[in-house]
Coordinates of N, CA and C and ligand atoms in Angstrom, one line a residue:
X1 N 0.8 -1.2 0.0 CA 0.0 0.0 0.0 C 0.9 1.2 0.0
X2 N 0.4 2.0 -0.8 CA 1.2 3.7 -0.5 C 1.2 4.4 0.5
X3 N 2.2 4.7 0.8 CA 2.4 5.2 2.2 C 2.8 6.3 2.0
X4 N 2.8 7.0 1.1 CA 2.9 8.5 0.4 C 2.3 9.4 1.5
X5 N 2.2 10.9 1.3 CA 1.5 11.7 2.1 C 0.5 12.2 1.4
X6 N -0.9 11.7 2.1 CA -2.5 12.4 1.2 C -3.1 13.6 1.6
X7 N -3.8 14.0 0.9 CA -4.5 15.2 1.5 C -5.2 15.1 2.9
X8 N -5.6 13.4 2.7 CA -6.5 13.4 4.0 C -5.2 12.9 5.2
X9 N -4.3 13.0 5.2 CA -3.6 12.4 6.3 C -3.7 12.9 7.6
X10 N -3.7 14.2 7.5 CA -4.3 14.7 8.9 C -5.2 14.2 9.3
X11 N -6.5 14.4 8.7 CA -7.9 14.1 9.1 C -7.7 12.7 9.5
X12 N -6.6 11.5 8.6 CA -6.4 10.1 9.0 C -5.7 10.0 10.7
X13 N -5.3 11.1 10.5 CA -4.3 10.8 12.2 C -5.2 11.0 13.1
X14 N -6.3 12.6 13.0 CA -6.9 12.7 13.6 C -8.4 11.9 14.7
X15 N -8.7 11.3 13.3 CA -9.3 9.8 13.2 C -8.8 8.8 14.2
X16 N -7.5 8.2 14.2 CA -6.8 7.5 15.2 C -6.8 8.0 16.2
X17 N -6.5 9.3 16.6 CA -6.0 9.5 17.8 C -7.3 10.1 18.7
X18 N -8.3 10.6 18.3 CA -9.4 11.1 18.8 C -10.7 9.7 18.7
X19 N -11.0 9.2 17.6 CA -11.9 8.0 17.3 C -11.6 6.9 17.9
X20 N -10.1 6.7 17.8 CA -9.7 5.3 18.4 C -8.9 5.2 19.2
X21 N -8.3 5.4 19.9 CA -6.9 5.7 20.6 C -7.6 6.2 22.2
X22 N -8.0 7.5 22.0 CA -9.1 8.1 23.2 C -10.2 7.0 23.8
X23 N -10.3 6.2 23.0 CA -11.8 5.5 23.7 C -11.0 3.9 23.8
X24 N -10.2 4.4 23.4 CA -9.3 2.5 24.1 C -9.0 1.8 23.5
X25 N -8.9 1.9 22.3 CA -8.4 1.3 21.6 C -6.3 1.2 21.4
X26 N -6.0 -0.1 22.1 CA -4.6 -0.1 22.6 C -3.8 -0.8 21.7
X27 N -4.4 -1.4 21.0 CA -3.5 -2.1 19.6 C -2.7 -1.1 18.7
X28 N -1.2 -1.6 19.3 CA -0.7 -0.5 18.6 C -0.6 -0.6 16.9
X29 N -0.5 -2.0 16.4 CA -0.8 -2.7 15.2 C -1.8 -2.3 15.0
X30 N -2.4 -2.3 15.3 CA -4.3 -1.9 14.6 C -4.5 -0.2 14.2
X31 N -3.9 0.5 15.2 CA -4.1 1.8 15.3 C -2.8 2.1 13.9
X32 N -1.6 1.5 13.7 CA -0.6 2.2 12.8 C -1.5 1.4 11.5
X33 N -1.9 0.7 11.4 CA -2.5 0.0 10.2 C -4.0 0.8 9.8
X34 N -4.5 1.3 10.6 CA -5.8 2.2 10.3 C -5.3 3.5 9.9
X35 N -4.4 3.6 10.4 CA -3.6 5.0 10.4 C -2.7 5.4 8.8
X36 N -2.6 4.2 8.2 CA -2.5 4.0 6.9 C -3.2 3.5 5.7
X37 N -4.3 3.2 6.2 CA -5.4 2.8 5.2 C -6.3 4.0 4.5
X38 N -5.7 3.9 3.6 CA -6.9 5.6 3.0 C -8.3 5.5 2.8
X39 N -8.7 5.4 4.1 CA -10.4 4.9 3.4 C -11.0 6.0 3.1
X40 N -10.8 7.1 2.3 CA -11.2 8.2 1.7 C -11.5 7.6 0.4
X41 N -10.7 6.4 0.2 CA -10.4 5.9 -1.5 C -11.3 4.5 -1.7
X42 N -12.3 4.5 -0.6 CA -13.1 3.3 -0.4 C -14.6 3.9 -0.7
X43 N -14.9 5.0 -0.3 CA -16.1 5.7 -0.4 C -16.0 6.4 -1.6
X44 N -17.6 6.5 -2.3 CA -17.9 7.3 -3.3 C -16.8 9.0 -3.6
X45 N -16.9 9.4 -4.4 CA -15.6 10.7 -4.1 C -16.7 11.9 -3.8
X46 N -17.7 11.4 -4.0 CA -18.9 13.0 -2.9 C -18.5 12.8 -1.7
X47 N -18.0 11.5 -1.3 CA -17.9 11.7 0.5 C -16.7 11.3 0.7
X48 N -15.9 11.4 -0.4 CA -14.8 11.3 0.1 C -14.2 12.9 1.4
X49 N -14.9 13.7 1.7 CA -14.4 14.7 2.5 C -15.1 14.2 4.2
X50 N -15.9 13.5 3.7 CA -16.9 12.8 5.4 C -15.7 11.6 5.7
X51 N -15.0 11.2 4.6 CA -14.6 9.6 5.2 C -14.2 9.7 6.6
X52 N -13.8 10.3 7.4 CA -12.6 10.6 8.2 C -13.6 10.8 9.7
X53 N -14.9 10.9 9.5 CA -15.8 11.2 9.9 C -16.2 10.2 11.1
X54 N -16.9 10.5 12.3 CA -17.2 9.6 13.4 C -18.3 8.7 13.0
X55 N -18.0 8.1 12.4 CA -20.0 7.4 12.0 C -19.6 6.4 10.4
X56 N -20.8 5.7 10.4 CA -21.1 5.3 9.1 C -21.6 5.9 8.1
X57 N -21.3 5.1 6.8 CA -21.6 6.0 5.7 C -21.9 5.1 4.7
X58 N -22.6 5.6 3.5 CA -23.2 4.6 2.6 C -22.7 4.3 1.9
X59 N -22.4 3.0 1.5 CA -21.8 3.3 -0.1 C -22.6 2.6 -1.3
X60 N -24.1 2.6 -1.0 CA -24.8 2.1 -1.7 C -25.1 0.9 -1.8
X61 N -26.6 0.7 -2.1 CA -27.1 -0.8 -2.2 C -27.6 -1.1 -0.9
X62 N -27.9 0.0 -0.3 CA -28.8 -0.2 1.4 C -28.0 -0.5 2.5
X63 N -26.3 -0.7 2.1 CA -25.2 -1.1 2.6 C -24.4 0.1 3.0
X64 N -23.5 -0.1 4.4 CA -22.4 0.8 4.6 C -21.6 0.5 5.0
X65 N -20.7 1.4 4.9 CA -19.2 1.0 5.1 C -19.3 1.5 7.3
X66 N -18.9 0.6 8.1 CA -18.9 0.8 9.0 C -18.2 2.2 10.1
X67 N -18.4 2.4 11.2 CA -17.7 3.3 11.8 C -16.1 3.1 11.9
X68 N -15.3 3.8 11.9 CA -13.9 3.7 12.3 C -13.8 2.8 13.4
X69 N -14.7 3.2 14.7 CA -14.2 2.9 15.5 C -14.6 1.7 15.7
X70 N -15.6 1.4 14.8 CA -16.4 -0.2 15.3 C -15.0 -1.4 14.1
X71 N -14.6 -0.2 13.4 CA -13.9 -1.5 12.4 C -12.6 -1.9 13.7
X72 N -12.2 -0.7 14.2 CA -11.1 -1.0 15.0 C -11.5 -1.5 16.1
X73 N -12.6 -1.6 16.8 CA -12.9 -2.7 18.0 C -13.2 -4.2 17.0
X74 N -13.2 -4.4 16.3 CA -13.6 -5.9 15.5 C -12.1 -6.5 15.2
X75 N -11.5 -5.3 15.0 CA -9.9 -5.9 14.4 C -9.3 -6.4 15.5
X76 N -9.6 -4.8 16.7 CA -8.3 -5.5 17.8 C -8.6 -7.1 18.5
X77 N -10.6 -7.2 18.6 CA -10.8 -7.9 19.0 C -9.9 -9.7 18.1
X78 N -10.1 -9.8 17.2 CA -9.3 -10.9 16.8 C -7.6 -11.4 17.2
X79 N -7.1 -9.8 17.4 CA -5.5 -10.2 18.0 C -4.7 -10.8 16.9
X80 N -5.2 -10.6 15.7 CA -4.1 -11.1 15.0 C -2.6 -11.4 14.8
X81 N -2.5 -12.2 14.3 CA -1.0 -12.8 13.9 C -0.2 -12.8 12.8
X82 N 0.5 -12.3 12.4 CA 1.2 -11.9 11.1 C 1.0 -13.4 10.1
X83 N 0.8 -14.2 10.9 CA 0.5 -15.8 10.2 C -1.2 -16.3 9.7
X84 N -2.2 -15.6 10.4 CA -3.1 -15.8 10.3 C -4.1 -15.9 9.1
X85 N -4.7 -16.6 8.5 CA -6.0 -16.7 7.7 C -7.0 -16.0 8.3
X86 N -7.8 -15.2 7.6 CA -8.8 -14.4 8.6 C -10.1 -14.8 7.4
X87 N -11.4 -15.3 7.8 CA -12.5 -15.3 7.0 C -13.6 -13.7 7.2
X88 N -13.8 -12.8 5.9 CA -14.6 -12.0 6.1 C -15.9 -12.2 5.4
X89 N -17.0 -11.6 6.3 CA -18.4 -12.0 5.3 C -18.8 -10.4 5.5
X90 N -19.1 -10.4 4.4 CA -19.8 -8.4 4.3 C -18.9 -7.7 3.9
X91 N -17.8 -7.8 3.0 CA -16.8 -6.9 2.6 C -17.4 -5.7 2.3
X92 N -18.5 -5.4 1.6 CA -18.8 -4.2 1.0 C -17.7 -3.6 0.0
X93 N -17.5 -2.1 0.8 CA -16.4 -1.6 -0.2 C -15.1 -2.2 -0.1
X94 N -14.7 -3.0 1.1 CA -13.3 -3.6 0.9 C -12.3 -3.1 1.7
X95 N -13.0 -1.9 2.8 CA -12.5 -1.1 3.5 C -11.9 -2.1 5.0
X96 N -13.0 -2.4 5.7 CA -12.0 -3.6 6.7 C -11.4 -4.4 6.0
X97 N -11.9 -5.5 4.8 CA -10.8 -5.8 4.4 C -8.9 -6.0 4.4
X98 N -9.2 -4.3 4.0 CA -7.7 -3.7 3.5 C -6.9 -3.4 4.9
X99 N -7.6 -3.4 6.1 CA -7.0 -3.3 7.5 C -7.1 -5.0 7.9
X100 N -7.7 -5.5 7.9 CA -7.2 -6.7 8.4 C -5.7 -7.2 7.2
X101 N -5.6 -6.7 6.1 CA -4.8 -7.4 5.2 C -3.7 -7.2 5.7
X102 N -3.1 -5.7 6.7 CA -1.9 -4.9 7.1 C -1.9 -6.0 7.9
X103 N -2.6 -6.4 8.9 CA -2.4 -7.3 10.1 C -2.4 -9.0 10.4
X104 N -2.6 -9.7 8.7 CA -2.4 -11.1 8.4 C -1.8 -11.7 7.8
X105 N -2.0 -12.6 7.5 CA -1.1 -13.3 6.2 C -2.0 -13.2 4.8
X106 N -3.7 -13.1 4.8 CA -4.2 -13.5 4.0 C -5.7 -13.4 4.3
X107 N -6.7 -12.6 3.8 CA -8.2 -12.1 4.1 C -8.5 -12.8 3.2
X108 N -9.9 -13.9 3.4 CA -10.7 -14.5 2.4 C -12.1 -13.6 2.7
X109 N -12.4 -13.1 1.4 CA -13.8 -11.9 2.2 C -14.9 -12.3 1.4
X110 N -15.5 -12.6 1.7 CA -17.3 -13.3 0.8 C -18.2 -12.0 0.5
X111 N -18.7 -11.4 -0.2 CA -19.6 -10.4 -0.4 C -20.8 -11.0 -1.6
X112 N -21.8 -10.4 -1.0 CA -23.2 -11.1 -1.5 C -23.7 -9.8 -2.8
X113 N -23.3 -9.1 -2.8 CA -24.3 -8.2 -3.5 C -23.1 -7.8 -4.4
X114 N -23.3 -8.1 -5.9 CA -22.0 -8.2 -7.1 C -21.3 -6.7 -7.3
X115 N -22.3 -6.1 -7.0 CA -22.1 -4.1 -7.4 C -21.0 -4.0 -6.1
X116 N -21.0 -4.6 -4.6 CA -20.3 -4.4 -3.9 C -18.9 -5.4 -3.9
X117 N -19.4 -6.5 -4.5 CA -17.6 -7.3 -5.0 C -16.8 -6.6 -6.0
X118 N -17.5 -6.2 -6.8 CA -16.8 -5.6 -8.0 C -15.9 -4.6 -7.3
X119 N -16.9 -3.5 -6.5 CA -16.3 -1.9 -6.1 C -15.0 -2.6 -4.9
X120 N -15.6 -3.6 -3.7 CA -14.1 -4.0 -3.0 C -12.8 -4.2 -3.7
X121 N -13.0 -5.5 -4.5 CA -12.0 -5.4 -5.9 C -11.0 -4.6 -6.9
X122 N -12.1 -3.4 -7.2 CA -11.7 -2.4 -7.7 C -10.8 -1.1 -6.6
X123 N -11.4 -1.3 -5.4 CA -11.0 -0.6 -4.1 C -9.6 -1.1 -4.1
X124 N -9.5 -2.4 -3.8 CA -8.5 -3.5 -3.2 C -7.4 -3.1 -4.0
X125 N -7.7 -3.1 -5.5 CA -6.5 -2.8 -6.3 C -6.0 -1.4 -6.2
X126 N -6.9 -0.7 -6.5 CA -6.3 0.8 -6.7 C -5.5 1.3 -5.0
X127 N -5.5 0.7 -4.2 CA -4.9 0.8 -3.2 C -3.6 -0.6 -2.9
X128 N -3.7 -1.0 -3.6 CA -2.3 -2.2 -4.2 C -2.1 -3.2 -2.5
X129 N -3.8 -3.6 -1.9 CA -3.6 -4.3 -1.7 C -3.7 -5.8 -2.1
X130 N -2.6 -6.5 -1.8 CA -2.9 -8.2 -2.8 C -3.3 -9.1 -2.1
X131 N -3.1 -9.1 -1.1 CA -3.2 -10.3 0.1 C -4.9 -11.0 0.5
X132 N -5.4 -10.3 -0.2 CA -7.1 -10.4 0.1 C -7.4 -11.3 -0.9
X133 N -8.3 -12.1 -1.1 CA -9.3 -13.4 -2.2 C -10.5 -13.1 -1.9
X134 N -11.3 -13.1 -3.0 CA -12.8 -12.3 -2.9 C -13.1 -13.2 -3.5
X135 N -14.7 -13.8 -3.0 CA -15.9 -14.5 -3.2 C -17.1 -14.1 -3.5
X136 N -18.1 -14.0 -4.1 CA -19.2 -13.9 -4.8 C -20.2 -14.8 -4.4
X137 N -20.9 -14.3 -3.1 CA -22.2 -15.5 -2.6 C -22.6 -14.9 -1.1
X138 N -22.9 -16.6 -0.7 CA -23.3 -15.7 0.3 C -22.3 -17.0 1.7
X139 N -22.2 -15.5 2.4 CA -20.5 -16.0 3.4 C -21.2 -16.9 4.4
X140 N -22.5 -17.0 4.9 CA -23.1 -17.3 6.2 C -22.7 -19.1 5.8
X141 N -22.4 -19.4 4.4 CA -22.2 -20.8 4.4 C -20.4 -21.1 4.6
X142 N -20.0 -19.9 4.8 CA -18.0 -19.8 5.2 C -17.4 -20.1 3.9
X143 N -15.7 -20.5 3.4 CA -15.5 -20.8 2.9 C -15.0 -21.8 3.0
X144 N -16.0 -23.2 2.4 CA -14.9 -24.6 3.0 C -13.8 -24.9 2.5
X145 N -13.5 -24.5 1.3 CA -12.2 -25.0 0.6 C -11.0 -24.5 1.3
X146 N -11.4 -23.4 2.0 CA -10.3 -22.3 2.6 C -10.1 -22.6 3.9
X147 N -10.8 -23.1 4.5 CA -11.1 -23.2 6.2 C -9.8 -24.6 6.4
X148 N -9.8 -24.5 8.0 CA -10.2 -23.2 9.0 C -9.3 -22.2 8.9
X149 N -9.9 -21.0 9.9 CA -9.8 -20.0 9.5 C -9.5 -19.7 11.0
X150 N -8.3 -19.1 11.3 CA -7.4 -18.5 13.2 C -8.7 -17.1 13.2
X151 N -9.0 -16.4 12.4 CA -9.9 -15.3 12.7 C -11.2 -15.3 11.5
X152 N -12.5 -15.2 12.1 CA -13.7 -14.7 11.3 C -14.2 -13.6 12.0
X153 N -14.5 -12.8 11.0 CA -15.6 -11.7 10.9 C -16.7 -11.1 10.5
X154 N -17.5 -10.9 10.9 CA -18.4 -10.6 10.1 C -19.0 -9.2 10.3
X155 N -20.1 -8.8 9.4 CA -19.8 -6.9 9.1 C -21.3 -7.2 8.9
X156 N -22.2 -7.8 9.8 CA -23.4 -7.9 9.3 C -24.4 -9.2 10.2
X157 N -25.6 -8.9 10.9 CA -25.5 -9.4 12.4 C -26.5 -10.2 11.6
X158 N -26.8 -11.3 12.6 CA -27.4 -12.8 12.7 C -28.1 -12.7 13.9
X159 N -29.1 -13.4 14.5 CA -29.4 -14.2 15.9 C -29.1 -14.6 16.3
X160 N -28.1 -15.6 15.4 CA -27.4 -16.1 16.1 C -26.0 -16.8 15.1
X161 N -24.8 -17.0 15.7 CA -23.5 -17.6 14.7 C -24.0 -18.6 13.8
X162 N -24.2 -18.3 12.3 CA -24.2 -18.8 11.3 C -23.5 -20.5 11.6
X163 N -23.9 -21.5 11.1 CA -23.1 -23.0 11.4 C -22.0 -22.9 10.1
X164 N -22.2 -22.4 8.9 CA -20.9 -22.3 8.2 C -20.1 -21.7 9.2
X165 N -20.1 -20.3 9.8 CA -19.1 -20.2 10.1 C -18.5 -20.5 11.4
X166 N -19.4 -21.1 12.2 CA -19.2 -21.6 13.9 C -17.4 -22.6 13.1
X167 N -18.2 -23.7 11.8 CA -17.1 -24.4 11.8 C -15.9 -24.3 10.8
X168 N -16.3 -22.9 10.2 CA -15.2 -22.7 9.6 C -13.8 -22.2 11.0
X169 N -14.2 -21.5 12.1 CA -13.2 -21.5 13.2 C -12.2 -22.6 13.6
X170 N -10.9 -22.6 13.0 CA -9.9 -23.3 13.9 C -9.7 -23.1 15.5
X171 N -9.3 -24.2 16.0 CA -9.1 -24.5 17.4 C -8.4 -23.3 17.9
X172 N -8.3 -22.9 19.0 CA -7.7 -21.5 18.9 C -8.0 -20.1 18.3
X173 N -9.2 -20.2 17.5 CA -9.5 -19.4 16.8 C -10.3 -18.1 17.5
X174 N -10.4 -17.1 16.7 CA -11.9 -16.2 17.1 C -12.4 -15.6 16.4
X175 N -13.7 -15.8 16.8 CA -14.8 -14.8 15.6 C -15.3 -13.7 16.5
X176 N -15.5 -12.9 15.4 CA -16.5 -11.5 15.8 C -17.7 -11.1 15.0
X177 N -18.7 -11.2 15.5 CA -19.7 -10.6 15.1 C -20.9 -10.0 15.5
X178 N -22.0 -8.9 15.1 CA -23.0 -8.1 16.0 C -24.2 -9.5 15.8
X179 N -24.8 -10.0 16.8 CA -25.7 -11.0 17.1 C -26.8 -10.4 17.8
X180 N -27.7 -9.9 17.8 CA -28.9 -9.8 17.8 C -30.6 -9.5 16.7
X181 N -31.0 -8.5 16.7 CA -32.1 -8.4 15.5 C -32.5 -7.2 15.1
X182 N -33.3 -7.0 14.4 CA -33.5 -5.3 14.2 C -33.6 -4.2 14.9
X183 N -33.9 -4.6 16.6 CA -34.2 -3.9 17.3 C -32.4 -3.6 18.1
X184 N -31.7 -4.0 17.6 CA -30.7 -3.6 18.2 C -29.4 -4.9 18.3
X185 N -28.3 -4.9 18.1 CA -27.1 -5.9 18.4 C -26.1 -5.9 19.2
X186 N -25.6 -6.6 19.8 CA -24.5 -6.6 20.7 C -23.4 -7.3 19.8
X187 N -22.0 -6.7 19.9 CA -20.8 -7.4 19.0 C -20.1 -8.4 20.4
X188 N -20.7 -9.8 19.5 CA -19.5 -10.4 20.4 C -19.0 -11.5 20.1
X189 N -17.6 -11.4 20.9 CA -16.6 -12.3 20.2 C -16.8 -13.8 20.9
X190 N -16.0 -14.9 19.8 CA -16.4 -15.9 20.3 C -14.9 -16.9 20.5
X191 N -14.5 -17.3 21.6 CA -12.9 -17.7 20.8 C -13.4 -19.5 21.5
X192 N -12.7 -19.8 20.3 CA -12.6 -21.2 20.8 C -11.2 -22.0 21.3
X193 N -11.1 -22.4 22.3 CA -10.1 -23.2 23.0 C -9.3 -24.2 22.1
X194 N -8.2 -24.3 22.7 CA -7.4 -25.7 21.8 C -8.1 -26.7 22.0
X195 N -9.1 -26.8 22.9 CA -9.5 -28.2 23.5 C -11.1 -28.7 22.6
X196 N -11.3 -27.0 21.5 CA -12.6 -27.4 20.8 C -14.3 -26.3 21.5
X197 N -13.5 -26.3 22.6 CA -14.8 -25.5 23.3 C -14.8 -24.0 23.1
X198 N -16.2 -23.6 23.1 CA -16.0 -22.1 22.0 C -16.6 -21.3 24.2
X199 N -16.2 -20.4 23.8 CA -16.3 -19.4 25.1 C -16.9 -17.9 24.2
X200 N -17.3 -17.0 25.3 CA -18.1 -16.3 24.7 C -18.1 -14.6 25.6
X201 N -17.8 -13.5 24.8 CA -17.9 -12.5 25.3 C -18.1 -11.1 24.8
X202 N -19.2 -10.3 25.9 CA -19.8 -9.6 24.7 C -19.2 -7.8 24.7
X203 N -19.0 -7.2 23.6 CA -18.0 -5.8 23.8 C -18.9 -5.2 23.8
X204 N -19.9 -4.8 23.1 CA -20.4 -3.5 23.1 C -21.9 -3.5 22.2
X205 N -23.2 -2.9 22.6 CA -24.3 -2.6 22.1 C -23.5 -2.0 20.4
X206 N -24.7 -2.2 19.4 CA -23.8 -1.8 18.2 C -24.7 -2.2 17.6
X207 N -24.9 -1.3 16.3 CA -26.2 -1.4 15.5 C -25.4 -1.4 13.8
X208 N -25.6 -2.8 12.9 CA -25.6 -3.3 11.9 C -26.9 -3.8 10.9
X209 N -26.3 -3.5 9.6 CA -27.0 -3.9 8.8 C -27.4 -5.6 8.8
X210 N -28.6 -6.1 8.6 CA -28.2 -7.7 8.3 C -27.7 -8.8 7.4
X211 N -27.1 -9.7 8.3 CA -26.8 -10.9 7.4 C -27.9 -11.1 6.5
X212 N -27.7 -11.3 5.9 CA -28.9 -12.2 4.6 C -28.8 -13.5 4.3
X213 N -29.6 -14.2 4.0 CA -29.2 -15.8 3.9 C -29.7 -16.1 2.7
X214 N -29.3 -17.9 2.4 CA -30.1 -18.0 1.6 C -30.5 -17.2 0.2
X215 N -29.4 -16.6 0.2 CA -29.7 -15.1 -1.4 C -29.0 -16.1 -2.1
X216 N -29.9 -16.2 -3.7 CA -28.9 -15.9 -4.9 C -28.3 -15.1 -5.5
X217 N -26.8 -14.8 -5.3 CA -26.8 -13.7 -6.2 C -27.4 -13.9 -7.7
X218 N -27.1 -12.4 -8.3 CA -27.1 -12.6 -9.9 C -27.4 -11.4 -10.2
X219 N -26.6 -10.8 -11.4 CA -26.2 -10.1 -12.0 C -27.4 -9.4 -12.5
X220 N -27.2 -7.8 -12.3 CA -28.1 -7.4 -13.7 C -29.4 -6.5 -12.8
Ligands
LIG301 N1 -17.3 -3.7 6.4 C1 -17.8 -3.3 5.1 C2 -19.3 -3.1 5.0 C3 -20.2 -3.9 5.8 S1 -21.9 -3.7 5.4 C4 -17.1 -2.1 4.6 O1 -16.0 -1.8 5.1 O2 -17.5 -1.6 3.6 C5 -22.3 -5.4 5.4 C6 -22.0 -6.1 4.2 O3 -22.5 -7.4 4.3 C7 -22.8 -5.6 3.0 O4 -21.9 -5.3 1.9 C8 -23.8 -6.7 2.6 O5 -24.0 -6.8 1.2 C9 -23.0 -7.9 3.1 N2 -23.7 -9.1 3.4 C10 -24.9 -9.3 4.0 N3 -25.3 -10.6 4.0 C11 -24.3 -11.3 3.4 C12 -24.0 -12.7 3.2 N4 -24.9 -13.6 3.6 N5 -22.9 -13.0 2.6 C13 -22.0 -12.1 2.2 N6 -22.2 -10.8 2.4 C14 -23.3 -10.4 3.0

């Protein structure tokens, strides 16, 4: 990724240090990897001057690209490892994506709706990240060819943990995701033990778009 100096780089430090940094967020990996991700270059270029902004924002198709600070409590919560496979379901524009990519070996990211695979793709490149594999469907069934997977995520809440991805999770692994219903979600992580047993813990009230199931995609 370019690590050039952008117009928005203030506004990007700003972001870190006031959005994430102030409210606890202590990964210093997560904070230098958000701190270089231009997600100005992820959002439509009308909002490209809001990117930098405390909040979500649209990027079309009823879908949005998440808060700063929710992407950075979902990252730190995984703890990644420079070695890790991470499974993502909800890429959208490609924006967590491209921050989990600074902090793994390798992002498998599932997105259901084609207008938002195409634009992560298109994102993913023009920002020269490579380390990401993008799927076309729908992620709640995981990726088995790819699994397991040391970290899953998801950008898009359930009732409850999808069974693709309960077992796409390696031993040792952790997932994050907002689990509740339209009236509201709690993000919580789920890590499973070497021994097989998943444990459970919840970070924070937090309001997402939903998983969808059961979609076909298709074009057009
Ligand atoms: N984190 C993303 C945006 C998340 S919005 C970003 O940075 O832009 C949630 C995304 O989940 C949307 O793009 C939506 O299309 C996608 N989604 C919803 N259900 C899905 C499913 N079953 N499989 C794959 N993607 C899904």
């Amino acid at each position: 990724m370019s690590d050039g100096p952008d117009m928005y780089s203030k506004a990007r430090a700003l972001m870190v240090a006031e959005q994430l940094e102030r409210r606890g967020i202590a990964s210093k990996a997560v904070l230098e990897c958000m701190g270089r991700v231009p997600r100005h270059l992820f959002v439509d270029e009308s909002l490209a001057t809001h990117a930098y902004q405390d909040g979500p924002l649209s990027i079309g198709h009823g879908q949005t690209i998440s808060q700063p600070y929710m992407v950075a409590l979902m990252t730190e919560a995984l703890d990644l490892k420079p070695s890790d496979r991470v499974l993502e379901i909800g890429c959208g524009c490609g924006y967590q994506s491209a921050v989990l990519a600074g902090l793994c070996a390798r992002v498998y990211a599932v997105e259901r709706v084609p207008a938002l695979f195409d634009l992560a793709r298109a994102n993913l490149m023009r920002v020269g990240v490579r380390n990401v594999s993008l799927k076309l469907g729908d992620g709640t069934l995981g990726w088995p060819e790819e699994a397991p997977f040391e970290a899953v995520l998801a950008a898009a809440y359930s009732r409850s943990v999808p069974e693709g991805l309960r077992d796409s999770l390696a031993f040792g692994g952790r997932l994050v995701m907002p689990v509740g219903d339209s009236g509201g979600q709690l993000l919580v992580l789920y890590s499973r033990g070497a021994d097989g047993k998943v444990s459970r813990r919840t970070l924070v009230a937090c309001r997402f778009v939903p998983l969808m199931r059961d979609h076909r995609p298709s074009r057009g």
